[in-house]
Amino acid sequence: MPKPLFGDNGSGMHVHQSLWKDGKPLFYDESGYGGLSDMARWYIGGILKHAPSLLAFTNPSVNSYHRLVPGFEAPVNLVYSAGNRSAAIRIPMTGTNPKAKRIEFRAPDASSNPYLAFAAMLMAGLDGIKNRIEPHEPVDKDLYELQPEEAKLIPQVPGTLEEVLQALEADHDYLLAGDVFTKDLIETWISYKREKEIAPLALRPHPYEFELYYGV
């Protein structure tokens, strides 16, 4: 459960990712930002571009979005950074060892189906490589300390499960490449989440409502 306790940090499932070919790592370039190769940067671009729809698989519960809120060390900012833990994608400081170079996608949580979540992340990243999707410039400031006018310029993760399902309806072609996902799977996933999770929770009074309204 990503956010079991009100007022405390939630529980994430940060996913470290790298690509290799013929036993050689593909994400390292000593001259790139954070030691990243062009391929790694494009991979990041794909994940950040598709993040609103991708979260339908990496953060697939209503409770997921109680975790993804500002102020609790949650990665709500859709940017990347070397060492900055407030970004959705962090570049771990690994020195000059090419084999250790990787990216860390910090948004996912353990309410996800790992088969679907890992496949979806890979498809988003590969789409970034295929189309050479450039992410926005890396952000090295502490995103928790930004002034309001600066914070408005930083893209944020969606705030509810319904929002990411709507994003998935609009953006899923990258998942269909190579028949890794099918339209039937995506449509069934969206329908199930709405009918079995979103709607039932919306119909049930929350305990906090009694504190707010019982005496009214």
mmCIF file of C-alpha atoms in Angstrom:
data_model
loop_
_atom_site.group_PDB
_atom_site.id
_atom_site.type_symbol
_atom_site.label_atom_id
_atom_site.label_comp_id
_atom_site.label_asym_id
_atom_site.label_seq_id
_atom_site.Cartn_x
_atom_site.Cartn_y
_atom_site.Cartn_z
ATOM 1 C CA MET A 1 0.000 0.000 0.000
ATOM 2 C CA PRO A 2 1.733 3.184 -1.146
ATOM 3 C CA LYS A 3 0.277 5.553 1.482
ATOM 4 C CA PRO A 4 -1.073 3.737 4.544
ATOM 5 C CA LEU A 5 -0.610 6.600 7.019
ATOM 6 C CA PHE A 6 -1.859 10.165 6.843
ATOM 7 C CA GLY A 7 0.816 12.772 7.491
ATOM 8 C CA ASP A 8 3.750 10.428 6.910
ATOM 9 C CA ASN A 9 5.882 9.557 3.898
ATOM 10 C CA GLY A 10 4.554 6.890 1.574
ATOM 11 C CA SER A 11 6.257 3.786 0.234
ATOM 12 C CA GLY A 12 7.648 3.773 -3.301
ATOM 13 C CA MET A 13 9.219 1.198 -5.582
ATOM 14 C CA HIS A 14 12.082 3.080 -7.229
ATOM 15 C CA VAL A 15 13.164 1.295 -10.401
ATOM 16 C CA HIS A 16 16.794 1.452 -11.566
ATOM 17 C CA GLN A 17 17.160 0.918 -15.310
ATOM 18 C CA SER A 18 19.945 0.529 -17.858
ATOM 19 C CA LEU A 19 20.303 -0.964 -21.323
ATOM 20 C CA TRP A 20 23.044 -3.307 -22.499
ATOM 21 C CA LYS A 21 23.996 -4.812 -25.861
ATOM 22 C CA ASP A 22 26.446 -7.669 -26.419
ATOM 23 C CA GLY A 23 27.518 -7.408 -22.797
ATOM 24 C CA LYS A 24 28.274 -3.683 -23.020
ATOM 25 C CA PRO A 25 26.420 -0.895 -21.179
ATOM 26 C CA LEU A 26 24.732 1.678 -23.409
ATOM 27 C CA PHE A 27 23.917 4.444 -20.946
ATOM 28 C CA TYR A 28 27.427 5.750 -20.169
ATOM 29 C CA ASP A 29 29.229 8.653 -21.798
ATOM 30 C CA GLU A 30 31.759 10.510 -19.684
ATOM 31 C CA SER A 31 31.145 13.724 -21.644
ATOM 32 C CA GLY A 32 27.372 13.744 -21.127
ATOM 33 C CA TYR A 33 25.375 15.318 -18.330
ATOM 34 C CA GLY A 34 25.630 13.062 -15.298
ATOM 35 C CA GLY A 35 27.726 10.678 -17.387
ATOM 36 C CA LEU A 36 24.752 9.850 -19.603
ATOM 37 C CA SER A 37 24.912 8.847 -23.247
ATOM 38 C CA ASP A 38 22.559 10.245 -25.873
ATOM 39 C CA MET A 39 20.655 6.953 -25.735
ATOM 40 C CA ALA A 40 20.144 7.278 -21.991
ATOM 41 C CA ARG A 41 18.934 10.846 -22.391
ATOM 42 C CA TRP A 42 16.437 9.838 -25.077
ATOM 43 C CA TYR A 43 15.289 6.950 -22.881
ATOM 44 C CA ILE A 44 14.606 9.480 -20.128
ATOM 45 C CA GLY A 45 12.794 11.669 -22.642
ATOM 46 C CA GLY A 46 10.463 8.804 -23.495
ATOM 47 C CA ILE A 47 9.617 8.060 -19.885
ATOM 48 C CA LEU A 48 8.978 11.704 -19.027
ATOM 49 C CA LYS A 49 6.895 12.313 -22.159
ATOM 50 C CA HIS A 50 4.685 9.289 -21.547
ATOM 51 C CA ALA A 51 4.680 9.501 -17.732
ATOM 52 C CA PRO A 52 1.038 10.621 -17.380
ATOM 53 C CA SER A 53 -0.164 7.480 -19.188
ATOM 54 C CA LEU A 54 2.675 5.276 -17.937
ATOM 55 C CA LEU A 55 1.571 5.849 -14.348
ATOM 56 C CA ALA A 56 -1.612 3.915 -15.113
ATOM 57 C CA PHE A 57 0.603 0.823 -14.837
ATOM 58 C CA THR A 58 3.358 1.941 -12.449
ATOM 59 C CA ASN A 59 0.988 3.652 -9.989
ATOM 60 C CA PRO A 60 -2.320 1.885 -10.632
ATOM 61 C CA SER A 61 -4.256 2.347 -7.391
ATOM 62 C CA VAL A 62 -6.375 5.160 -6.001
ATOM 63 C CA ASN A 63 -4.083 5.103 -2.971
ATOM 64 C CA SER A 64 -1.039 5.683 -5.210
ATOM 65 C CA TYR A 65 -2.027 9.337 -5.560
ATOM 66 C CA HIS A 66 -2.200 9.919 -1.821
ATOM 67 C CA ARG A 67 1.549 9.248 -1.934
ATOM 68 C CA LEU A 68 2.315 11.396 -4.982
ATOM 69 C CA VAL A 69 1.717 14.760 -3.317
ATOM 70 C CA PRO A 70 4.134 17.615 -2.581
ATOM 71 C CA GLY A 71 5.839 17.787 0.773
ATOM 72 C CA PHE A 72 6.461 14.133 1.583
ATOM 73 C CA GLU A 73 9.643 13.439 -0.407
ATOM 74 C CA ALA A 74 7.504 12.050 -3.218
ATOM 75 C CA PRO A 75 8.771 12.434 -6.810
ATOM 76 C CA VAL A 76 5.948 14.573 -8.158
ATOM 77 C CA ASN A 77 8.121 16.631 -10.531
ATOM 78 C CA LEU A 78 8.437 15.260 -14.073
ATOM 79 C CA VAL A 79 12.067 16.252 -14.561
ATOM 80 C CA TYR A 80 15.439 14.528 -14.294
ATOM 81 C CA SER A 81 18.521 15.401 -12.312
ATOM 82 C CA ALA A 82 21.891 14.036 -11.245
ATOM 83 C CA GLY A 83 21.580 13.231 -7.571
ATOM 84 C CA ASN A 84 18.435 15.293 -6.933
ATOM 85 C CA ARG A 85 15.977 13.077 -5.089
ATOM 86 C CA SER A 86 13.077 15.458 -5.648
ATOM 87 C CA ALA A 87 13.004 14.669 -9.387
ATOM 88 C CA ALA A 88 10.929 11.860 -10.902
ATOM 89 C CA ILE A 89 14.083 10.558 -12.572
ATOM 90 C CA ARG A 90 17.362 10.654 -10.701
ATOM 91 C CA ILE A 91 20.805 9.877 -12.105
ATOM 92 C CA PRO A 92 22.624 8.031 -9.309
ATOM 93 C CA MET A 93 26.206 9.150 -8.738
ATOM 94 C CA THR A 94 28.142 6.070 -9.821
ATOM 95 C CA GLY A 95 31.589 7.448 -10.610
ATOM 96 C CA THR A 96 33.317 6.470 -13.830
ATOM 97 C CA ASN A 97 32.295 2.823 -13.981
ATOM 98 C CA PRO A 98 30.288 2.440 -17.230
ATOM 99 C CA LYS A 99 28.643 -0.735 -15.944
ATOM 100 C CA ALA A 100 27.116 1.129 -13.001
ATOM 101 C CA LYS A 101 25.550 3.928 -15.035
ATOM 102 C CA ARG A 102 21.759 3.829 -14.785
ATOM 103 C CA ILE A 103 18.666 5.925 -14.278
ATOM 104 C CA GLU A 104 16.266 5.706 -11.343
ATOM 105 C CA PHE A 105 12.547 6.227 -11.979
ATOM 106 C CA ARG A 106 11.195 7.109 -8.555
ATOM 107 C CA ALA A 107 7.452 7.358 -9.181
ATOM 108 C CA PRO A 108 6.370 3.664 -9.214
ATOM 109 C CA ASP A 109 4.939 1.884 -6.202
ATOM 110 C CA ALA A 110 4.393 -1.723 -5.207
ATOM 111 C CA SER A 111 0.656 -1.734 -5.888
ATOM 112 C CA SER A 112 1.657 -2.234 -9.530
ATOM 113 C CA ASN A 113 1.718 -5.498 -11.440
ATOM 114 C CA PRO A 114 5.486 -5.865 -12.026
ATOM 115 C CA TYR A 115 5.079 -7.532 -15.418
ATOM 116 C CA LEU A 116 2.912 -4.723 -16.763
ATOM 117 C CA ALA A 117 4.812 -1.925 -15.022
ATOM 118 C CA PHE A 118 8.286 -3.007 -16.141
ATOM 119 C CA ALA A 119 7.105 -3.681 -19.685
ATOM 120 C CA ALA A 120 5.412 -0.270 -19.872
ATOM 121 C CA MET A 121 8.506 1.556 -18.589
ATOM 122 C CA LEU A 122 10.681 -0.208 -21.139
ATOM 123 C CA MET A 123 8.284 0.599 -23.974
ATOM 124 C CA ALA A 124 8.206 4.281 -22.998
ATOM 125 C CA GLY A 125 11.994 4.428 -22.856
ATOM 126 C CA LEU A 126 12.443 2.605 -26.159
ATOM 127 C CA ASP A 127 9.972 4.973 -27.797
ATOM 128 C CA GLY A 128 12.163 7.801 -26.568
ATOM 129 C CA ILE A 129 15.216 6.213 -28.188
ATOM 130 C CA LYS A 130 13.403 5.424 -31.425
ATOM 131 C CA ASN A 131 12.125 8.986 -31.787
ATOM 132 C CA ARG A 132 15.108 10.679 -30.123
ATOM 133 C CA ILE A 133 12.861 12.428 -27.639
ATOM 134 C CA GLU A 134 14.792 15.121 -25.816
ATOM 135 C CA PRO A 135 13.736 15.764 -22.225
ATOM 136 C CA HIS A 136 13.640 19.284 -20.859
ATOM 137 C CA GLU A 137 16.890 20.569 -19.385
ATOM 138 C CA PRO A 138 17.915 18.779 -16.172
ATOM 139 C CA VAL A 139 16.987 20.529 -12.942
ATOM 140 C CA ASP A 140 19.679 20.606 -10.286
ATOM 141 C CA LYS A 141 17.908 22.919 -7.855
ATOM 142 C CA ASP A 142 16.187 21.511 -4.789
ATOM 143 C CA LEU A 143 12.679 21.298 -6.195
ATOM 144 C CA TYR A 144 11.176 21.396 -2.720
ATOM 145 C CA GLU A 145 12.629 24.883 -2.221
ATOM 146 C CA LEU A 146 11.475 26.525 -5.463
ATOM 147 C CA GLN A 147 9.589 29.802 -5.355
ATOM 148 C CA PRO A 148 5.928 29.515 -6.450
ATOM 149 C CA GLU A 149 6.576 31.241 -9.774
ATOM 150 C CA GLU A 150 9.378 28.764 -10.542
ATOM 151 C CA ALA A 151 7.402 25.749 -9.361
ATOM 152 C CA LYS A 152 4.589 26.555 -11.809
ATOM 153 C CA LEU A 153 6.989 25.896 -14.688
ATOM 154 C CA ILE A 154 7.806 22.358 -13.531
ATOM 155 C CA PRO A 155 5.508 19.649 -14.982
ATOM 156 C CA GLN A 156 3.836 17.514 -12.329
ATOM 157 C CA VAL A 157 2.522 13.969 -12.181
ATOM 158 C CA PRO A 158 -1.275 13.628 -12.477
ATOM 159 C CA GLY A 159 -3.149 13.911 -9.207
ATOM 160 C CA THR A 160 -5.613 11.017 -9.437
ATOM 161 C CA LEU A 161 -6.004 7.561 -10.920
ATOM 162 C CA GLU A 162 -8.794 8.875 -13.164
ATOM 163 C CA GLU A 163 -6.406 11.447 -14.651
ATOM 164 C CA VAL A 164 -3.826 8.819 -15.588
ATOM 165 C CA LEU A 165 -6.505 6.569 -17.091
ATOM 166 C CA GLN A 166 -7.618 9.474 -19.262
ATOM 167 C CA ALA A 167 -3.981 10.012 -20.240
ATOM 168 C CA LEU A 168 -3.683 6.316 -21.134
ATOM 169 C CA GLU A 169 -6.759 6.541 -23.348
ATOM 170 C CA ALA A 170 -5.125 9.403 -25.242
ATOM 171 C CA ASP A 171 -1.531 8.110 -25.271
ATOM 172 C CA HIS A 172 -0.945 4.373 -25.657
ATOM 173 C CA ASP A 173 0.440 3.805 -29.161
ATOM 174 C CA TYR A 174 3.960 3.433 -27.742
ATOM 175 C CA LEU A 175 2.732 0.432 -25.747
ATOM 176 C CA LEU A 176 1.343 -1.319 -28.826
ATOM 177 C CA ALA A 177 4.679 -1.527 -30.677
ATOM 178 C CA GLY A 178 5.661 -5.132 -31.331
ATOM 179 C CA ASP A 179 2.347 -6.297 -29.848
ATOM 180 C CA VAL A 180 3.845 -6.034 -26.364
ATOM 181 C CA PHE A 181 0.527 -4.584 -25.177
ATOM 182 C CA THR A 182 -2.798 -4.901 -26.989
ATOM 183 C CA LYS A 183 -5.711 -2.506 -27.239
ATOM 184 C CA ASP A 184 -7.898 -5.103 -25.564
ATOM 185 C CA LEU A 185 -5.575 -5.282 -22.549
ATOM 186 C CA ILE A 186 -5.446 -1.498 -22.246
ATOM 187 C CA GLU A 187 -9.214 -1.076 -22.587
ATOM 188 C CA THR A 188 -9.868 -3.860 -20.071
ATOM 189 C CA TRP A 189 -7.385 -2.335 -17.623
ATOM 190 C CA ILE A 190 -9.043 1.082 -17.849
ATOM 191 C CA SER A 191 -12.540 -0.377 -17.508
ATOM 192 C CA TYR A 192 -11.599 -2.536 -14.521
ATOM 193 C CA LYS A 193 -9.926 0.317 -12.672
ATOM 194 C CA ARG A 194 -12.923 2.583 -13.134
ATOM 195 C CA GLU A 195 -15.586 0.009 -12.299
ATOM 196 C CA LYS A 196 -13.864 -1.926 -9.506
ATOM 197 C CA GLU A 197 -11.735 0.717 -7.783
ATOM 198 C CA ILE A 198 -12.591 4.332 -8.609
ATOM 199 C CA ALA A 199 -16.397 4.040 -8.587
ATOM 200 C CA PRO A 200 -16.705 1.912 -5.410
ATOM 201 C CA LEU A 201 -14.456 4.279 -3.458
ATOM 202 C CA ALA A 202 -16.325 7.323 -4.739
ATOM 203 C CA LEU A 203 -19.606 5.849 -3.449
ATOM 204 C CA ARG A 204 -18.345 5.193 0.074
ATOM 205 C CA PRO A 205 -18.214 7.942 2.709
ATOM 206 C CA HIS A 206 -14.699 8.500 4.033
ATOM 207 C CA PRO A 207 -14.236 8.349 7.831
ATOM 208 C CA TYR A 208 -12.873 11.905 7.797
ATOM 209 C CA GLU A 209 -16.199 13.101 6.407
ATOM 210 C CA PHE A 210 -17.766 12.291 9.778
ATOM 211 C CA GLU A 211 -15.338 14.659 11.486
ATOM 212 C CA LEU A 212 -16.063 17.376 8.940
ATOM 213 C CA TYR A 213 -19.815 17.053 8.524
ATOM 214 C CA TYR A 214 -21.472 14.784 11.109
ATOM 215 C CA GLY A 215 -22.465 17.666 13.337
ATOM 216 C CA VAL A 216 -23.625 19.904 10.501
#
